Short mmCIF file of C-alpha atoms in Angstrom, two decimals:
data_model
loop_
_atom_site.label_atom_id
_atom_site.label_comp_id
_atom_site.label_asym_id
_atom_site.label_seq_id
_atom_site.Cartn_x
_atom_site.Cartn_y
_atom_site.Cartn_z
CA MET A 9 3.04 16.16 13.76
CA LYS A 10 4.69 14.41 10.64
CA ILE A 11 5.75 10.92 11.27
CA LEU A 12 8.00 8.75 9.10
CA GLY A 13 7.55 5.27 10.10
CA ILE A 14 9.94 2.52 9.19
CA ASP A 15 9.83 -1.14 8.97
CA PRO A 16 13.41 -2.40 8.34
CA GLY A 17 14.50 -5.29 6.37
CA THR A 18 17.21 -6.07 3.98
CA ALA A 19 15.19 -7.11 0.66
CA THR A 20 12.43 -4.63 1.52
CA THR A 21 12.54 -1.66 4.16
CA GLY A 22 8.90 -0.38 4.44
CA PHE A 23 8.12 3.34 4.88
CA GLY A 24 5.07 5.66 5.66
CA VAL A 25 4.96 9.59 6.15
CA VAL A 26 1.65 10.10 8.05
CA MET A 27 0.52 13.36 9.25
CA SER A 28 -1.54 13.36 12.88
CA ASN A 29 -3.39 15.86 14.05
CA GLY A 30 -3.26 14.31 17.81
CA ASN A 31 -6.98 13.59 17.62
CA ASP A 32 -6.93 10.01 16.21
CA LYS A 33 -7.27 11.47 12.53
CA TYR A 34 -4.30 10.72 10.27
CA GLN A 35 -3.48 11.49 6.65
CA VAL A 36 -1.06 9.49 4.47
CA LEU A 37 1.49 11.79 2.73
CA ASP A 38 3.62 8.81 1.15
CA MET A 39 4.27 5.15 1.21
CA GLY A 40 6.49 2.83 -0.37
CA LEU A 41 9.34 0.52 -0.07
CA VAL A 42 13.15 0.89 -0.37
CA GLU A 43 13.99 -2.40 -2.18
CA THR A 44 17.09 -4.53 -2.80
CA THR A 45 17.82 -7.62 -4.43
CA LYS A 46 19.51 -10.73 -3.31
CA ASP A 47 22.25 -10.57 -6.06
CA GLN A 48 23.54 -7.19 -4.95
CA PRO A 49 26.76 -7.60 -2.59
CA HIS A 50 25.44 -7.21 1.11
CA GLY A 51 27.25 -3.47 1.54
CA HIS A 52 25.92 -2.34 -1.78
CA ARG A 53 22.15 -3.30 -0.29
CA LEU A 54 23.04 -1.59 2.88
CA ALA A 55 24.09 1.43 0.78
CA LEU A 56 20.87 1.47 -1.20
CA ILE A 57 18.94 1.54 2.13
CA TYR A 58 20.98 4.44 3.72
CA ASP A 59 20.42 6.65 0.54
CA GLY A 60 16.74 5.61 0.08
CA ILE A 61 16.14 6.61 3.98
CA THR A 62 18.18 9.84 3.24
CA ARG A 63 15.73 10.72 0.25
CA ILE A 64 12.78 10.00 1.98
CA ILE A 65 13.69 12.13 5.26
CA GLU A 66 14.67 15.02 3.02
CA THR A 67 11.82 14.80 0.78
CA HIS A 68 9.17 14.86 3.64
CA ARG A 69 11.06 16.47 6.42
CA PRO A 70 9.58 14.49 9.29
CA GLU A 71 9.51 15.81 12.80
CA VAL A 72 10.14 12.47 14.02
CA VAL A 73 10.83 8.94 12.90
CA ALA A 74 9.49 5.81 14.48
CA ILE A 75 11.27 2.58 13.84
CA GLU A 76 10.22 -1.20 14.60
CA ARG A 77 12.56 -2.81 16.97
CA LEU A 78 14.31 -5.94 16.06
CA PHE A 79 12.63 -8.80 17.34
CA PHE A 80 13.69 -12.45 15.90
CA ALA A 81 13.99 -15.43 18.14
CA THR A 82 15.02 -18.17 15.42
CA ASN A 83 17.13 -17.34 12.34
CA ALA A 84 20.31 -15.60 13.66
CA LEU A 85 21.62 -14.58 10.35
CA THR A 86 18.45 -13.19 9.23
CA ALA A 87 18.67 -10.93 12.81
CA ILE A 88 22.10 -9.92 11.88
CA ALA A 89 21.45 -8.77 8.24
CA VAL A 90 18.13 -6.82 9.79
CA GLY A 91 20.03 -5.54 12.59
CA GLN A 92 22.63 -4.00 9.93
CA ALA A 93 19.98 -2.59 7.74
CA ILE A 94 18.51 -0.82 11.20
CA GLY A 95 22.06 0.53 12.02
CA VAL A 96 22.61 2.35 8.64
CA ILE A 97 18.85 3.37 8.80
CA LYS A 98 19.09 4.76 12.18
CA LEU A 99 22.68 6.56 10.65
CA ALA A 100 20.71 7.99 7.67
CA ILE A 101 18.06 9.37 10.34
CA HIS A 102 20.63 10.84 12.74
CA ARG A 103 22.75 12.95 9.98
CA GLN A 104 19.39 14.42 9.52
CA ASN A 105 19.11 15.22 12.61
CA VAL A 106 15.65 14.08 13.43
CA PRO A 107 14.60 12.37 16.54
CA VAL A 108 13.92 8.66 16.55
CA PHE A 109 11.99 6.44 18.48
CA ASP A 110 12.19 2.45 18.53
CA TYR A 111 8.56 0.13 18.96
CA THR A 112 8.58 -3.65 19.71
CA PRO A 113 5.93 -5.30 17.34
CA MET A 114 3.92 -5.86 20.37
CA GLN A 115 3.62 -2.45 21.42
CA VAL A 116 2.71 -1.50 17.48
CA LYS A 117 -0.24 -4.32 17.67
CA LEU A 118 -1.29 -2.86 21.14
CA TYR A 119 -1.90 0.84 19.84
CA VAL A 120 -2.46 0.13 16.47
CA GLY A 121 -5.05 -3.21 17.05
CA GLY A 122 -5.89 -2.64 20.59
CA SER A 123 -4.31 -6.08 21.54
CA GLY A 124 -0.52 -6.87 21.86
CA LYS A 125 -1.48 -10.05 20.26
CA ALA A 126 -3.28 -8.58 17.14
CA ASP A 127 -2.42 -10.54 13.76
CA LYS A 128 -1.01 -9.51 10.30
CA LYS A 129 -4.47 -9.63 9.07
CA GLN A 130 -6.04 -7.47 11.90
CA MET A 131 -3.51 -4.99 11.98
CA LYS A 132 -3.87 -4.89 7.96
CA LEU A 133 -7.14 -4.06 8.38
CA MET A 134 -7.04 -1.57 10.91
CA ILE A 135 -4.35 0.18 8.58
CA LYS A 136 -6.78 0.36 5.55
CA LYS A 137 -9.51 1.45 8.29
CA LEU A 138 -7.68 4.19 9.92
CA LEU A 139 -5.87 5.72 7.08
CA ARG A 140 -7.91 4.63 3.99
CA VAL A 141 -5.47 3.22 1.77
CA LYS A 142 -5.44 0.56 -0.67
CA ALA A 143 -2.93 -2.14 -1.44
CA LYS A 144 -0.78 -1.05 -4.18
CA LYS A 145 -0.51 -4.12 -6.82
CA GLY A 146 2.47 -6.23 -6.53
CA LYS A 147 3.82 -9.14 -4.15
CA LYS A 148 1.69 -9.73 -1.28
CA SER A 149 4.50 -8.86 1.30
CA HIS A 150 5.20 -5.81 -0.22
CA PHE A 151 1.91 -4.25 1.13
CA ASP A 152 2.58 -6.02 4.74
CA ASP A 153 5.76 -4.14 4.93
CA THR A 154 3.83 -0.84 3.93
CA ALA A 155 1.47 -1.19 6.47
CA ASP A 156 3.55 -2.08 9.37
CA ALA A 157 5.58 1.18 8.51
CA LEU A 158 1.95 3.03 8.91
CA ALA A 159 1.21 1.13 11.63
CA ILE A 160 4.46 2.11 13.33
CA ALA A 161 3.92 5.87 12.27
CA ILE A 162 0.45 5.61 13.71
CA CYS A 163 1.80 3.77 17.07
CA HIS A 164 4.02 6.77 17.86
CA ALA A 165 1.34 9.16 17.02
CA ARG A 166 -0.85 7.80 19.60
CA LYS A 167 1.77 7.12 22.11
CA SER A 168 2.89 10.68 21.95
CA SER A 169 -0.84 11.65 22.19
CA ASN A 170 -1.23 9.47 25.34
CA LEU A 171 1.72 11.23 27.10
CA LYS A 172 0.52 14.71 26.36
CA LYS A 173 -2.85 13.90 27.83
CA THR A 174 -1.19 12.62 31.48
#
């Protein structure tokens, strides 16, 4: 199964395209970011995110998309902006007729890190181990967003595999 994992954001939206054979073996087909800058008008940033996700789907033709569900407890303005980004991402997915599944950060941590309380460092180590990927040169947070997207794809693969077994 070819899975597109997405870690939504307004400045950086991480993505990872993973092929899963259903036996806990994975191959990374592509990974990276859809980036915008703060000096761009908000509507333009949303359009860039929409166009970027559309291109990724058209290029890789995933069978399914897995996206992280919004979870913010403190900053309402950030939550609203990310919620709008999620909206355009889901619109892009819908327009390409691809099924989409949402996962909470705790679900991703549980299915990938083995504990719903796994920290960022543990998750990145698991991604590097499972997928044999290295952080690309650049800002530290850039690999964080890409690693999160890859983790979301693996979460979906593992959850789907568990559902098929039961």
